[in-house]
Amino acid sequence: MKELIVRGAGQLAWVETASPSLSDARSALVRPIASASCDLDRRLIAGVTPFKPPFALGHECVAEVLEVGDEVTTVRRGDLVSVPWKIACGECRQCRAGRATACTAVPRHAAYGVPAGGHWGGLFSEVVHVPFADAMLVPLPPGLNPLAVASASDNLTDAWVAASRPIAVREEARVLVVGGTESLGVLAVQMAAAAGAASVDYLDDNDYRRDLASRSGANIELAPVLDERYDVVISATRDPHALHRGLLALAPGGHCSCIGIIFEDPKIPLFGMYLRDVTLSVGACNVRPHIPKVFDLVGSGRCDPLLVSPTVVSCEEATEALVQPLAKCIMVRERVT
Ligand SMILES: [Zn+2]
Ligand SMILES: [Zn+2]
């Protein structure tokens, strides 16, 4: 089968490799038919993260199920499924507590497309092994466009969780989204509106994303001073200074969800945060439990992820498309079931 790998810094290539097989009765094999780039991917390709090549790329996709083990009950050959980025068993103490990101049945950080906890394959590949099919895979409802939910594996669901958790416990929430990565900020604008925010402001110096945010319903003409204005801040930036600005913008009792990955150790205005009794949450999101809700939101038209994924490419075009600036693209592959 063909696997898309990051071979070296800036080098993306398709390679021929052995097709995986079922590891046990709980596993499945799937074939990605709509694979999306995560906002992390272009940086993984560029070699500017702690994760060094070579490794298979991709941790967002909708796939068709090719084959399942004898004990798999929730999916069967031919089903379309969302494949969460995190490898998790669904049964260990951490998984049962909702912390699949700390699953103890696999090495820490075991995931598709990022070599942080071993190599588990990438979701751009032709065939992918899913070790815990019932615990991981989420079948698509009939009629849902696979392209629209290709990012449900990570970015789309991450944006929903980051927005909905703090908004759910705050009346008339005034929300600021600090943009800066390819898609997360604009998706967070859509998800904040879907979660019932009273208003959503979008802060970014990039005109392309500002336009997408505006088309998603955000106000992009902000006041000169933002301090202490917002009940909820969603930080979807890699810029530590922008995060800092977002933290200063929190109103008393506010909550900042930090979902942009910052590899450095940024300055946090802790004393000012202390005086305002604010919360900062940071963390890789356990997306699996929230994917059905995201399917609902997309299916009912309450968010439109395709607004931020305008580039749809073939497998042949993927190696060039994925390194473009501002790239958020979806690679499609024909079905075989
Ligand atoms: Zn990701
Ligand atoms: Zn587990």
mmCIF file with all atom_site columns, N, CA, C and O in Angstrom, residues 24-74:
data_model
loop_
_atom_site.group_PDB
_atom_site.id
_atom_site.type_symbol
_atom_site.label_atom_id
_atom_site.label_alt_id
_atom_site.label_comp_id
_atom_site.label_asym_id
_atom_site.label_entity_id
_atom_site.label_seq_id
_atom_site.pdbx_PDB_ins_code
_atom_site.Cartn_x
_atom_site.Cartn_y
_atom_site.Cartn_z
_atom_site.occupancy
_atom_site.B_iso_or_equiv
_atom_site.pdbx_formal_charge
_atom_site.auth_seq_id
_atom_site.auth_comp_id
_atom_site.auth_asym_id
_atom_site.auth_atom_id
_atom_site.pdbx_PDB_model_num
ATOM 1   N N  . ASP A 1 24 ? -5.743  -8.317  16.213 1.00 0.00 ? 24 ASP A N  1
ATOM 2   C CA . ASP A 1 24 ? -6.515  -9.219  17.065 1.00 0.00 ? 24 ASP A CA 1
ATOM 3   C C  . ASP A 1 24 ? -7.995  -9.037  16.766 1.00 0.00 ? 24 ASP A C  1
ATOM 4   O O  . ASP A 1 24 ? -8.364  -8.279  15.859 1.00 0.00 ? 24 ASP A O  1
ATOM 5   N N  . ALA A 1 25 ? -8.845  -9.696  17.566 1.00 0.00 ? 25 ALA A N  1
ATOM 6   C CA . ALA A 1 25 ? -10.284 -9.719  17.271 1.00 0.00 ? 25 ALA A CA 1
ATOM 7   C C  . ALA A 1 25 ? -10.965 -8.372  17.493 1.00 0.00 ? 25 ALA A C  1
ATOM 8   O O  . ALA A 1 25 ? -12.093 -8.161  17.075 1.00 0.00 ? 25 ALA A O  1
ATOM 9   N N  . ARG A 1 26 ? -10.290 -7.429  18.189 1.00 0.00 ? 26 ARG A N  1
ATOM 10  C CA . ARG A 1 26 ? -10.905 -6.126  18.460 1.00 0.00 ? 26 ARG A CA 1
ATOM 11  C C  . ARG A 1 26 ? -10.485 -5.061  17.451 1.00 0.00 ? 26 ARG A C  1
ATOM 12  O O  . ARG A 1 26 ? -10.913 -3.908  17.539 1.00 0.00 ? 26 ARG A O  1
ATOM 13  N N  . SER A 1 27 ? -9.622  -5.420  16.512 1.00 0.00 ? 27 SER A N  1
ATOM 14  C CA . SER A 1 27 ? -9.044  -4.412  15.621 1.00 0.00 ? 27 SER A CA 1
ATOM 15  C C  . SER A 1 27 ? -9.804  -4.328  14.302 1.00 0.00 ? 27 SER A C  1
ATOM 16  O O  . SER A 1 27 ? -10.687 -5.139  13.996 1.00 0.00 ? 27 SER A O  1
ATOM 17  N N  . ALA A 1 28 ? -9.478  -3.305  13.537 1.00 0.00 ? 28 ALA A N  1
ATOM 18  C CA . ALA A 1 28 ? -10.085 -3.104  12.217 1.00 0.00 ? 28 ALA A CA 1
ATOM 19  C C  . ALA A 1 28 ? -9.064  -2.518  11.262 1.00 0.00 ? 28 ALA A C  1
ATOM 20  O O  . ALA A 1 28 ? -8.051  -1.949  11.683 1.00 0.00 ? 28 ALA A O  1
ATOM 21  N N  . LEU A 1 29 ? -9.332  -2.688  9.972  1.00 0.00 ? 29 LEU A N  1
ATOM 22  C CA . LEU A 1 29 ? -8.547  -2.014  8.934  1.00 0.00 ? 29 LEU A CA 1
ATOM 23  C C  . LEU A 1 29 ? -9.482  -1.048  8.231  1.00 0.00 ? 29 LEU A C  1
ATOM 24  O O  . LEU A 1 29 ? -10.626 -1.401  7.899  1.00 0.00 ? 29 LEU A O  1
ATOM 25  N N  . VAL A 1 30 ? -9.015  0.175   8.022  1.00 0.00 ? 30 VAL A N  1
ATOM 26  C CA . VAL A 1 30 ? -9.842  1.182   7.349  1.00 0.00 ? 30 VAL A CA 1
ATOM 27  C C  . VAL A 1 30 ? -9.041  1.824   6.222  1.00 0.00 ? 30 VAL A C  1
ATOM 28  O O  . VAL A 1 30 ? -7.807  1.800   6.218  1.00 0.00 ? 30 VAL A O  1
ATOM 29  N N  . ARG A 1 31 ? -9.793  2.402   5.272  1.00 0.00 ? 31 ARG A N  1
ATOM 30  C CA . ARG A 1 31 ? -9.178  3.074   4.130  1.00 0.00 ? 31 ARG A CA 1
ATOM 31  C C  . ARG A 1 31 ? -9.659  4.530   4.129  1.00 0.00 ? 31 ARG A C  1
ATOM 32  O O  . ARG A 1 31 ? -10.846 4.802   3.874  1.00 0.00 ? 31 ARG A O  1
ATOM 33  N N  . PRO A 1 32 ? -8.766  5.487   4.452  1.00 0.00 ? 32 PRO A N  1
ATOM 34  C CA . PRO A 1 32 ? -9.177  6.893   4.453  1.00 0.00 ? 32 PRO A CA 1
ATOM 35  C C  . PRO A 1 32 ? -9.678  7.326   3.077  1.00 0.00 ? 32 PRO A C  1
ATOM 36  O O  . PRO A 1 32 ? -9.023  7.073   2.057  1.00 0.00 ? 32 PRO A O  1
ATOM 37  N N  . ILE A 1 33 ? -10.855 7.966   3.037  1.00 0.00 ? 33 ILE A N  1
ATOM 38  C CA . ILE A 1 33 ? -11.384 8.477   1.770  1.00 0.00 ? 33 ILE A CA 1
ATOM 39  C C  . ILE A 1 33 ? -11.420 10.013  1.745  1.00 0.00 ? 33 ILE A C  1
ATOM 40  O O  . ILE A 1 33 ? -11.538 10.610  0.692  1.00 0.00 ? 33 ILE A O  1
ATOM 41  N N  . ALA A 1 34 ? -11.333 10.625  2.924  1.00 0.00 ? 34 ALA A N  1
ATOM 42  C CA . ALA A 1 34 ? -11.238 12.091  3.010  1.00 0.00 ? 34 ALA A CA 1
ATOM 43  C C  . ALA A 1 34 ? -10.305 12.401  4.171  1.00 0.00 ? 34 ALA A C  1
ATOM 44  O O  . ALA A 1 34 ? -10.699 12.303  5.327  1.00 0.00 ? 34 ALA A O  1
ATOM 45  N N  . SER A 1 35 ? -9.049  12.738  3.839  1.00 0.00 ? 35 SER A N  1
ATOM 46  C CA . SER A 1 35 ? -8.038  12.996  4.867  1.00 0.00 ? 35 SER A CA 1
ATOM 47  C C  . SER A 1 35 ? -7.759  14.488  4.909  1.00 0.00 ? 35 SER A C  1
ATOM 48  O O  . SER A 1 35 ? -7.456  15.085  3.874  1.00 0.00 ? 35 SER A O  1
ATOM 49  N N  . ALA A 1 36 ? -7.853  15.093  6.096  1.00 0.00 ? 36 ALA A N  1
ATOM 50  C CA . ALA A 1 36 ? -7.622  16.539  6.209  1.00 0.00 ? 36 ALA A CA 1
ATOM 51  C C  . ALA A 1 36 ? -6.275  16.810  6.857  1.00 0.00 ? 36 ALA A C  1
ATOM 52  O O  . ALA A 1 36 ? -5.779  16.015  7.646  1.00 0.00 ? 36 ALA A O  1
ATOM 53  N N  . SER A 1 37 ? -5.721  17.958  6.526  1.00 0.00 ? 37 SER A N  1
ATOM 54  C CA . SER A 1 37 ? -4.502  18.383  7.208  1.00 0.00 ? 37 SER A CA 1
ATOM 55  C C  . SER A 1 37 ? -4.901  19.020  8.527  1.00 0.00 ? 37 SER A C  1
ATOM 56  O O  . SER A 1 37 ? -5.834  19.809  8.583  1.00 0.00 ? 37 SER A O  1
ATOM 57  N N  . CYS A 1 38 ? -4.202  18.651  9.596  1.00 0.00 ? 38 CYS A N  1
ATOM 58  C CA . CYS A 1 38 ? -4.334  19.334  10.883 1.00 0.00 ? 38 CYS A CA 1
ATOM 59  C C  . CYS A 1 38 ? -3.454  20.578  10.817 1.00 0.00 ? 38 CYS A C  1
ATOM 60  O O  . CYS A 1 38 ? -2.488  20.627  10.060 1.00 0.00 ? 38 CYS A O  1
ATOM 61  N N  . ASP A 1 39 ? -3.772  21.579  11.647 1.00 0.00 ? 39 ASP A N  1
ATOM 62  C CA . ASP A 1 39 ? -2.953  22.789  11.667 1.00 0.00 ? 39 ASP A CA 1
ATOM 63  C C  . ASP A 1 39 ? -1.505  22.496  12.066 1.00 0.00 ? 39 ASP A C  1
ATOM 64  O O  . ASP A 1 39 ? -0.618  23.297  11.803 1.00 0.00 ? 39 ASP A O  1
ATOM 65  N N  . LEU A 1 40 ? -1.281  21.361  12.706 1.00 0.00 ? 40 LEU A N  1
ATOM 66  C CA . LEU A 1 40 ? 0.080   20.983  13.105 1.00 0.00 ? 40 LEU A CA 1
ATOM 67  C C  . LEU A 1 40 ? 0.889   20.427  11.927 1.00 0.00 ? 40 LEU A C  1
ATOM 68  O O  . LEU A 1 40 ? 2.122   20.458  11.942 1.00 0.00 ? 40 LEU A O  1
ATOM 69  N N  . ASP A 1 41 ? 0.195   19.940  10.891 1.00 0.00 ? 41 ASP A N  1
ATOM 70  C CA . ASP A 1 41 ? 0.884   19.147  9.874  1.00 0.00 ? 41 ASP A CA 1
ATOM 71  C C  . ASP A 1 41 ? 1.981   19.891  9.109  1.00 0.00 ? 41 ASP A C  1
ATOM 72  O O  . ASP A 1 41 ? 3.043   19.336  8.846  1.00 0.00 ? 41 ASP A O  1
ATOM 73  N N  . ARG A 1 42 ? 1.704   21.152  8.737  1.00 0.00 ? 42 ARG A N  1
ATOM 74  C CA . ARG A 1 42 ? 2.704   21.842  7.933  1.00 0.00 ? 42 ARG A CA 1
ATOM 75  C C  . ARG A 1 42 ? 3.984   22.064  8.753  1.00 0.00 ? 42 ARG A C  1
ATOM 76  O O  . ARG A 1 42 ? 5.085   22.040  8.231  1.00 0.00 ? 42 ARG A O  1
ATOM 77  N N  . ARG A 1 43 ? 3.818   22.228  10.052 1.00 0.00 ? 43 ARG A N  1
ATOM 78  C CA . ARG A 1 43 ? 4.991   22.379  10.919 1.00 0.00 ? 43 ARG A CA 1
ATOM 79  C C  . ARG A 1 43 ? 5.704   21.044  11.113 1.00 0.00 ? 43 ARG A C  1
ATOM 80  O O  . ARG A 1 43 ? 6.925   20.982  11.210 1.00 0.00 ? 43 ARG A O  1
ATOM 81  N N  . LEU A 1 44 ? 4.920   19.962  11.179 1.00 0.00 ? 44 LEU A N  1
ATOM 82  C CA . LEU A 1 44 ? 5.546   18.638  11.247 1.00 0.00 ? 44 LEU A CA 1
ATOM 83  C C  . LEU A 1 44 ? 6.383   18.395  9.990  1.00 0.00 ? 44 LEU A C  1
ATOM 84  O O  . LEU A 1 44 ? 7.501   17.883  10.057 1.00 0.00 ? 44 LEU A O  1
ATOM 85  N N  . ILE A 1 45 ? 5.818   18.781  8.840  1.00 0.00 ? 45 ILE A N  1
ATOM 86  C CA . ILE A 1 45 ? 6.529   18.593  7.570  1.00 0.00 ? 45 ILE A CA 1
ATOM 87  C C  . ILE A 1 45 ? 7.788   19.457  7.537  1.00 0.00 ? 45 ILE A C  1
ATOM 88  O O  . ILE A 1 45 ? 8.857   19.015  7.108  1.00 0.00 ? 45 ILE A O  1
ATOM 89  N N  . ALA A 1 46 ? 7.661   20.690  8.026  1.00 0.00 ? 46 ALA A N  1
ATOM 90  C CA . ALA A 1 46 ? 8.786   21.627  7.971  1.00 0.00 ? 46 ALA A CA 1
ATOM 91  C C  . ALA A 1 46 ? 9.909   21.244  8.940  1.00 0.00 ? 46 ALA A C  1
ATOM 92  O O  . ALA A 1 46 ? 11.025  21.764  8.847  1.00 0.00 ? 46 ALA A O  1
ATOM 93  N N  . GLY A 1 47 ? 9.620   20.340  9.882  1.00 0.00 ? 47 GLY A N  1
ATOM 94  C CA . GLY A 1 47 ? 10.659  19.904  10.812 1.00 0.00 ? 47 GLY A CA 1
ATOM 95  C C  . GLY A 1 47 ? 10.908  20.895  11.936 1.00 0.00 ? 47 GLY A C  1
ATOM 96  O O  . GLY A 1 47 ? 12.011  20.956  12.466 1.00 0.00 ? 47 GLY A O  1
ATOM 97  N N  . VAL A 1 48 ? 9.890   21.681  12.310 1.00 0.00 ? 48 VAL A N  1
ATOM 98  C CA . VAL A 1 48 ? 10.078  22.680  13.363 1.00 0.00 ? 48 VAL A CA 1
ATOM 99  C C  . VAL A 1 48 ? 9.351   22.296  14.657 1.00 0.00 ? 48 VAL A C  1
ATOM 100 O O  . VAL A 1 48 ? 9.011   23.154  15.464 1.00 0.00 ? 48 VAL A O  1
ATOM 101 N N  . THR A 1 49 ? 9.104   21.004  14.833 1.00 0.00 ? 49 THR A N  1
ATOM 102 C CA . THR A 1 49 ? 8.498   20.508  16.067 1.00 0.00 ? 49 THR A CA 1
ATOM 103 C C  . THR A 1 49 ? 9.492   19.546  16.725 1.00 0.00 ? 49 THR A C  1
ATOM 104 O O  . THR A 1 49 ? 10.501  19.188  16.112 1.00 0.00 ? 49 THR A O  1
ATOM 105 N N  . PRO A 1 50 ? 9.200   19.104  17.957 1.00 0.00 ? 50 PRO A N  1
ATOM 106 C CA . PRO A 1 50 ? 10.109  18.120  18.578 1.00 0.00 ? 50 PRO A CA 1
ATOM 107 C C  . PRO A 1 50 ? 10.052  16.746  17.900 1.00 0.00 ? 50 PRO A C  1
ATOM 108 O O  . PRO A 1 50 ? 10.835  15.857  18.257 1.00 0.00 ? 50 PRO A O  1
ATOM 109 N N  . PHE A 1 51 ? 9.141   16.547  16.940 1.00 0.00 ? 51 PHE A N  1
ATOM 110 C CA . PHE A 1 51 ? 8.935   15.221  16.358 1.00 0.00 ? 51 PHE A CA 1
ATOM 111 C C  . PHE A 1 51 ? 9.720   15.074  15.057 1.00 0.00 ? 51 PHE A C  1
ATOM 112 O O  . PHE A 1 51 ? 9.443   15.770  14.082 1.00 0.00 ? 51 PHE A O  1
ATOM 113 N N  . LYS A 1 52 ? 10.691  14.182  15.069 1.00 0.00 ? 52 LYS A N  1
ATOM 114 C CA . LYS A 1 52 ? 11.640  14.116  13.962 1.00 0.00 ? 52 LYS A CA 1
ATOM 115 C C  . LYS A 1 52 ? 11.286  13.003  12.961 1.00 0.00 ? 52 LYS A C  1
ATOM 116 O O  . LYS A 1 52 ? 10.862  11.920  13.350 1.00 0.00 ? 52 LYS A O  1
ATOM 117 N N  . PRO A 1 53 ? 11.467  13.291  11.670 1.00 0.00 ? 53 PRO A N  1
ATOM 118 C CA . PRO A 1 53 ? 11.193  12.312  10.633 1.00 0.00 ? 53 PRO A CA 1
ATOM 119 C C  . PRO A 1 53 ? 12.231  11.184  10.629 1.00 0.00 ? 53 PRO A C  1
ATOM 120 O O  . PRO A 1 53 ? 13.286  11.354  11.242 1.00 0.00 ? 53 PRO A O  1
ATOM 121 N N  . PRO A 1 54 ? 11.946  10.065  9.957  1.00 0.00 ? 54 PRO A N  1
ATOM 122 C CA . PRO A 1 54 ? 10.764  9.853   9.124  1.00 0.00 ? 54 PRO A CA 1
ATOM 123 C C  . PRO A 1 54 ? 9.562   9.325   9.922  1.00 0.00 ? 54 PRO A C  1
ATOM 124 O O  . PRO A 1 54 ? 9.737   8.608   10.894 1.00 0.00 ? 54 PRO A O  1
ATOM 125 N N  . PHE A 1 55 ? 8.368   9.713   9.463  1.00 0.00 ? 55 PHE A N  1
ATOM 126 C CA . PHE A 1 55 ? 7.136   9.177   10.050 1.00 0.00 ? 55 PHE A CA 1
ATOM 127 C C  . PHE A 1 55 ? 5.986   9.371   9.070  1.00 0.00 ? 55 PHE A C  1
ATOM 128 O O  . PHE A 1 55 ? 6.040   10.236  8.198  1.00 0.00 ? 55 PHE A O  1
ATOM 129 N N  . ALA A 1 56 ? 4.948   8.544   9.231  1.00 0.00 ? 56 ALA A N  1
ATOM 130 C CA . ALA A 1 56 ? 3.754   8.663   8.391  1.00 0.00 ? 56 ALA A CA 1
ATOM 131 C C  . ALA A 1 56 ? 2.937   9.858   8.863  1.00 0.00 ? 56 ALA A C  1
ATOM 132 O O  . ALA A 1 56 ? 2.808   10.092  10.060 1.00 0.00 ? 56 ALA A O  1
ATOM 133 N N  . LEU A 1 57 ? 2.396   10.621  7.919  1.00 0.00 ? 57 LEU A N  1
ATOM 134 C CA . LEU A 1 57 ? 1.669   11.854  8.234  1.00 0.00 ? 57 LEU A CA 1
ATOM 135 C C  . LEU A 1 57 ? 0.154   11.627  8.235  1.00 0.00 ? 57 LEU A C  1
ATOM 136 O O  . LEU A 1 57 ? -0.355  10.788  7.497  1.00 0.00 ? 57 LEU A O  1
ATOM 137 N N  . GLY A 1 58 ? -0.537  12.425  9.018  1.00 0.00 ? 58 GLY A N  1
ATOM 138 C CA . GLY A 1 58 ? -2.005  12.468  8.936  1.00 0.00 ? 58 GLY A CA 1
ATOM 139 C C  . GLY A 1 58 ? -2.679  11.949  10.193 1.00 0.00 ? 58 GLY A C  1
ATOM 140 O O  . GLY A 1 58 ? -2.439  10.815  10.618 1.00 0.00 ? 58 GLY A O  1
ATOM 141 N N  . HIS A 1 59 ? -3.529  12.814  10.811 1.00 0.00 ? 59 HIS A N  1
ATOM 142 C CA . HIS A 1 59 ? -4.303  12.326  11.953 1.00 0.00 ? 59 HIS A CA 1
ATOM 143 C C  . HIS A 1 59 ? -5.724  12.880  11.957 1.00 0.00 ? 59 HIS A C  1
ATOM 144 O O  . HIS A 1 59 ? -6.339  13.021  13.013 1.00 0.00 ? 59 HIS A O  1
ATOM 145 N N  . GLU A 1 60 ? -6.250  13.160  10.745 1.00 0.00 ? 60 GLU A N  1
ATOM 146 C CA . GLU A 1 60 ? -7.663  13.546  10.613 1.00 0.00 ? 60 GLU A CA 1
ATOM 147 C C  . GLU A 1 60 ? -8.214  12.873  9.361  1.00 0.00 ? 60 GLU A C  1
ATOM 148 O O  . GLU A 1 60 ? -7.673  13.077  8.273  1.00 0.00 ? 60 GLU A O  1
ATOM 149 N N  . CYS A 1 61 ? -9.263  12.069  9.515  1.00 0.00 ? 61 CYS A N  1
ATOM 150 C CA . CYS A 1 61 ? -9.872  11.514  8.288  1.00 0.00 ? 61 CYS A CA 1
ATOM 151 C C  . CYS A 1 61 ? -11.249 10.909  8.550  1.00 0.00 ? 61 CYS A C  1
ATOM 152 O O  . CYS A 1 61 ? -11.597 10.577  9.680  1.00 0.00 ? 61 CYS A O  1
ATOM 153 N N  . VAL A 1 62 ? -11.989 10.797  7.448  1.00 0.00 ? 62 VAL A N  1
ATOM 154 C CA . VAL A 1 62 ? -13.126 9.885   7.376  1.00 0.00 ? 62 VAL A CA 1
ATOM 155 C C  . VAL A 1 62 ? -12.649 8.721   6.513  1.00 0.00 ? 62 VAL A C  1
ATOM 156 O O  . VAL A 1 62 ? -12.010 8.922   5.475  1.00 0.00 ? 62 VAL A O  1
ATOM 157 N N  . ALA A 1 63 ? -12.942 7.499   6.976  1.00 0.00 ? 63 ALA A N  1
ATOM 158 C CA . ALA A 1 63 ? -12.462 6.314   6.270  1.00 0.00 ? 63 ALA A CA 1
ATOM 159 C C  . ALA A 1 63 ? -13.614 5.353   6.026  1.00 0.00 ? 63 ALA A C  1
ATOM 160 O O  . ALA A 1 63 ? -14.662 5.442   6.681  1.00 0.00 ? 63 ALA A O  1
ATOM 161 N N  . GLU A 1 64 ? -13.417 4.439   5.084  1.00 0.00 ? 64 GLU A N  1
ATOM 162 C CA . GLU A 1 64 ? -14.368 3.328   4.940  1.00 0.00 ? 64 GLU A CA 1
ATOM 163 C C  . GLU A 1 64 ? -13.744 2.116   5.627  1.00 0.00 ? 64 GLU A C  1
ATOM 164 O O  . GLU A 1 64 ? -12.527 1.910   5.578  1.00 0.00 ? 64 GLU A O  1
ATOM 165 N N  . VAL A 1 65 ? -14.593 1.332   6.285  1.00 0.00 ? 65 VAL A N  1
ATOM 166 C CA . VAL A 1 65 ? -14.106 0.143   6.990  1.00 0.00 ? 65 VAL A CA 1
ATOM 167 C C  . VAL A 1 65 ? -13.896 -0.970  5.963  1.00 0.00 ? 65 VAL A C  1
ATOM 168 O O  . VAL A 1 65 ? -14.800 -1.298  5.182  1.00 0.00 ? 65 VAL A O  1
ATOM 169 N N  . LEU A 1 66 ? -12.691 -1.551  5.975  1.00 0.00 ? 66 LEU A N  1
ATOM 170 C CA . LEU A 1 66 ? -12.365 -2.636  5.041  1.00 0.00 ? 66 LEU A CA 1
ATOM 171 C C  . LEU A 1 66 ? -12.607 -4.005  5.663  1.00 0.00 ? 66 LEU A C  1
ATOM 172 O O  . LEU A 1 66 ? -13.123 -4.915  5.034  1.00 0.00 ? 66 LEU A O  1
ATOM 173 N N  . GLU A 1 67 ? -12.202 -4.134  6.933  1.00 0.00 ? 67 GLU A N  1
ATOM 174 C CA . GLU A 1 67 ? -12.215 -5.455  7.570  1.00 0.00 ? 67 GLU A CA 1
ATOM 175 C C  . GLU A 1 67 ? -12.259 -5.264  9.075  1.00 0.00 ? 67 GLU A C  1
ATOM 176 O O  . GLU A 1 67 ? -11.644 -4.332  9.593  1.00 0.00 ? 67 GLU A O  1
ATOM 177 N N  . VAL A 1 68 ? -13.005 -6.120  9.786  1.00 0.00 ? 68 VAL A N  1
ATOM 178 C CA . VAL A 1 68 ? -13.031 -6.017  11.258 1.00 0.00 ? 68 VAL A CA 1
ATOM 179 C C  . VAL A 1 68 ? -12.778 -7.381  11.885 1.00 0.00 ? 68 VAL A C  1
ATOM 180 O O  . VAL A 1 68 ? -13.089 -8.430  11.299 1.00 0.00 ? 68 VAL A O  1
ATOM 181 N N  . GLY A 1 69 ? -12.220 -7.365  13.111 1.00 0.00 ? 69 GLY A N  1
ATOM 182 C CA . GLY A 1 69 ? -12.009 -8.593  13.864 1.00 0.00 ? 69 GLY A CA 1
ATOM 183 C C  . GLY A 1 69 ? -13.327 -9.159  14.376 1.00 0.00 ? 69 GLY A C  1
ATOM 184 O O  . GLY A 1 69 ? -14.343 -8.457  14.407 1.00 0.00 ? 69 GLY A O  1
ATOM 185 N N  . ASP A 1 70 ? -13.295 -10.411 14.841 1.00 0.00 ? 70 ASP A N  1
ATOM 186 C CA . ASP A 1 70 ? -14.514 -11.124 15.228 1.00 0.00 ? 70 ASP A CA 1
ATOM 187 C C  . ASP A 1 70 ? -15.266 -10.473 16.386 1.00 0.00 ? 70 ASP A C  1
ATOM 188 O O  . ASP A 1 70 ? -16.471 -10.646 16.520 1.00 0.00 ? 70 ASP A O  1
ATOM 189 N N  . GLU A 1 71 ? -14.560 -9.752  17.262 1.00 0.00 ? 71 GLU A N  1
ATOM 190 C CA . GLU A 1 71 ? -15.224 -9.175  18.440 1.00 0.00 ? 71 GLU A CA 1
ATOM 191 C C  . GLU A 1 71 ? -15.717 -7.743  18.223 1.00 0.00 ? 71 GLU A C  1
ATOM 192 O O  . GLU A 1 71 ? -16.278 -7.136  19.130 1.00 0.00 ? 71 GLU A O  1
ATOM 193 N N  . VAL A 1 72 ? -15.510 -7.219  17.034 1.00 0.00 ? 72 VAL A N  1
ATOM 194 C CA . VAL A 1 72 ? -15.953 -5.835  16.762 1.00 0.00 ? 72 VAL A CA 1
ATOM 195 C C  . VAL A 1 72 ? -17.448 -5.855  16.476 1.00 0.00 ? 72 VAL A C  1
ATOM 196 O O  . VAL A 1 72 ? -17.925 -6.634  15.642 1.00 0.00 ? 72 VAL A O  1
ATOM 197 N N  . THR A 1 73 ? -18.206 -5.004  17.204 1.00 0.00 ? 73 THR A N  1
ATOM 198 C CA . THR A 1 73 ? -19.669 -5.051  17.076 1.00 0.00 ? 73 THR A CA 1
ATOM 199 C C  . THR A 1 73 ? -20.284 -3.768  16.514 1.00 0.00 ? 73 THR A C  1
ATOM 200 O O  . THR A 1 73 ? -21.441 -3.759  16.099 1.00 0.00 ? 73 THR A O  1
ATOM 201 N N  . THR A 1 74 ? -19.562 -2.646  16.569 1.00 0.00 ? 74 THR A N  1
ATOM 202 C CA . THR A 1 74 ? -20.202 -1.365  16.239 1.00 0.00 ? 74 THR A CA 1
ATOM 203 C C  . THR A 1 74 ? -20.015 -0.922  14.793 1.00 0.00 ? 74 THR A C  1
ATOM 204 O O  . THR A 1 74 ? -20.711 -0.018  14.334 1.00 0.00 ? 74 THR A O  1
#
